[in-house]
Amino acid sequence: MRTYDFAPLYRSSVGFDQIANMMDRVLSNDGATPSYPPYNIEKLNDDSYRISIAVAGFADADLSVEVREKALIVSARKADGDEDKTFLHRGIATRAFERRFHLADHVQVTGATHSNGMLHIELQRQVPEALKPRQIQIASDTKALDKDVVDAKSVN
């Protein structure tokens, strides 16, 4: 695997250390990324996203959705109620998990729903007005233009 040195980025920039740390964390991951539970990330439009996580076998009380330090943390812990049951085959995994999603600046979690074994988390990018692009009106200064023309005629 190829390794990258982000030292030049640290030397020549200020405030981009979070991006460099994120890239370093992603690139240094050695394939031990957990695959349970499966999930989708959908882009609904330019500023809306949905994370859908398959959580079959978990009740609402077993699930936790939390935003902490620019990270969305989804976790589940199944209450012990299956000790008295005898399974011939157990294919529905209800083991505890914690899944983290790092959120970009101005991305807010707007809601979560749990239905039909799927946990849907809605996200919205809410850019402040001060950071949005704005159109600047260009005004023409016709008085200054007329003055220059009048002065040019009086000289001739």
Coordinates of C-alpha atoms in Angstrom, one line a residue:
M1 CA 0.0 0.0 0.0
R2 CA 1.2 3.5 -0.8
T3 CA 1.8 5.9 2.1
Y4 CA 1.4 9.6 1.8
D5 CA 3.2 12.4 3.7
F6 CA 1.0 15.3 4.6
A7 CA 3.8 17.3 6.3
P8 CA 3.9 19.8 3.4
L9 CA 0.3 20.5 3.9
Y10 CA 0.8 21.2 7.6
R11 CA 3.8 23.5 6.8
S12 CA 2.0 25.6 4.2
S13 CA -1.5 26.0 5.5
V14 CA -3.5 27.0 8.5
G15 CA -6.8 25.5 9.5
F16 CA -6.8 22.5 7.2
D17 CA -5.5 20.1 9.8
Q18 CA -8.9 18.4 10.1
I19 CA -8.9 17.5 6.4
A20 CA -5.3 16.2 6.6
N21 CA -6.2 14.1 9.7
M22 CA -9.3 12.7 7.9
M23 CA -7.3 11.8 4.8
D24 CA -4.6 10.2 7.0
R25 CA -7.2 8.2 8.9
V26 CA -8.8 7.0 5.8
L27 CA -5.6 6.1 4.0
S28 CA -4.1 4.4 7.0
N29 CA -7.1 2.1 7.4
D30 CA -5.8 -1.4 6.7
G31 CA -9.0 -2.9 5.5
A32 CA -10.4 -3.7 9.0
T33 CA -13.5 -1.6 8.4
P34 CA -16.5 -3.2 10.0
S35 CA -19.2 -4.2 7.5
Y36 CA -22.0 -4.7 10.1
P37 CA -24.6 -3.4 9.8
P38 CA -24.9 -2.6 6.1
Y39 CA -25.8 1.0 5.2
N40 CA -26.5 3.3 2.3
I41 CA -25.7 7.0 1.9
E42 CA -28.0 8.8 -0.5
K43 CA -27.7 12.3 -1.9
L44 CA -31.3 13.5 -2.3
N45 CA -30.5 16.9 -3.7
D46 CA -27.6 19.4 -3.6
D47 CA -28.0 20.0 0.2
S48 CA -29.9 16.9 1.5
Y49 CA -28.6 13.5 2.4
R50 CA -30.0 10.3 3.9
I51 CA -28.2 7.5 5.7
S52 CA -30.1 4.2 5.8
I53 CA -28.9 1.5 8.1
A54 CA -30.3 -2.1 8.2
V55 CA -31.1 -2.7 11.8
A56 CA -33.4 -5.8 11.6
G57 CA -34.1 -7.2 15.0
F58 CA -33.6 -4.0 17.0
A59 CA -36.3 -2.0 18.6
D60 CA -36.4 1.8 18.9
A61 CA -35.2 1.6 22.5
D62 CA -32.2 -0.5 21.4
L63 CA -30.9 2.2 19.0
S64 CA -29.1 5.5 19.7
V65 CA -28.4 8.3 17.3
E66 CA -26.1 11.0 18.6
V67 CA -24.1 14.0 17.1
R68 CA -20.9 14.7 18.9
E69 CA -17.8 16.7 17.8
K70 CA -18.8 16.9 14.1
A71 CA -19.5 13.1 14.0
L72 CA -22.8 11.2 13.8
I73 CA -22.6 8.2 16.0
V74 CA -25.2 5.4 15.6
S75 CA -25.1 2.6 18.1
A76 CA -27.2 -0.3 19.1
R77 CA -27.3 -2.7 22.0
K78 CA -29.8 -5.5 22.1
A79 CA -31.4 -6.2 25.4
D80 CA -30.7 -9.7 26.6
G81 CA -34.0 -11.5 26.1
D82 CA -32.9 -14.5 24.0
E83 CA -31.1 -16.6 26.6
D84 CA -34.2 -18.7 27.2
K85 CA -34.7 -19.4 23.5
T86 CA -33.2 -22.3 21.6
F87 CA -32.3 -21.5 18.0
L88 CA -31.9 -24.1 15.3
H89 CA -30.5 -21.4 13.0
R90 CA -29.7 -17.9 13.9
G91 CA -29.2 -15.8 10.8
I92 CA -30.4 -12.4 12.1
A93 CA -27.5 -10.7 13.8
T94 CA -28.4 -8.5 16.7
R95 CA -24.9 -8.0 18.0
A96 CA -24.0 -4.6 19.4
F97 CA -22.5 -2.1 17.0
E98 CA -21.3 1.5 16.8
R99 CA -21.0 3.2 13.4
R100 CA -19.4 6.7 13.0
F101 CA -20.0 9.2 10.2
H102 CA -17.9 12.3 10.1
L103 CA -20.0 15.4 9.2
A104 CA -18.8 18.3 7.0
D105 CA -19.1 21.8 8.2
H106 CA -22.7 23.1 8.3
V107 CA -24.2 19.6 7.9
Q108 CA -27.0 19.1 10.5
V109 CA -29.0 16.0 11.4
T110 CA -32.6 16.9 10.9
G111 CA -34.3 13.7 11.9
A112 CA -34.3 9.9 12.2
T113 CA -37.0 7.3 11.6
H114 CA -37.1 3.6 12.2
S115 CA -39.4 1.4 10.2
N116 CA -39.4 -2.0 8.5
G117 CA -36.0 -2.9 9.9
M118 CA -34.4 0.3 8.5
L119 CA -33.1 3.3 10.4
H120 CA -33.2 6.4 8.2
I121 CA -31.2 9.5 9.3
E122 CA -31.9 12.7 7.4
L123 CA -29.1 15.3 7.0
Q124 CA -29.2 18.8 5.6
R125 CA -26.4 21.2 4.7
Q126 CA -27.4 24.6 6.1
V127 CA -24.8 27.1 4.9
P128 CA -25.1 30.5 6.7
E129 CA -26.1 33.5 4.6
A130 CA -22.8 35.1 5.1
L131 CA -21.0 32.2 3.4
K132 CA -23.5 31.9 0.4
P133 CA -22.5 33.5 -2.9
R134 CA -24.2 36.7 -3.6
Q135 CA -24.6 38.9 -6.7
I136 CA -23.2 42.4 -6.5
Q137 CA -25.2 45.0 -8.5
I138 CA -23.0 47.2 -10.8
A139 CA -24.1 50.8 -10.8
S140 CA -23.1 53.1 -13.6
D141 CA -21.8 56.5 -12.7
T142 CA -23.2 58.6 -15.6
K143 CA -22.5 62.0 -13.9
A144 CA -18.8 61.4 -13.9
L145 CA -18.9 60.3 -17.5
D146 CA -20.9 63.4 -18.6
K147 CA -18.5 65.6 -16.7
D148 CA -15.5 64.2 -18.5
V149 CA -17.2 64.7 -21.9
V150 CA -18.1 68.3 -21.1
D151 CA -14.6 69.1 -20.0
A152 CA -13.2 67.6 -23.2
K153 CA -15.5 69.8 -25.4
S154 CA -14.6 72.9 -23.5
V155 CA -10.9 72.3 -24.2
N156 CA -11.4 71.9 -27.9

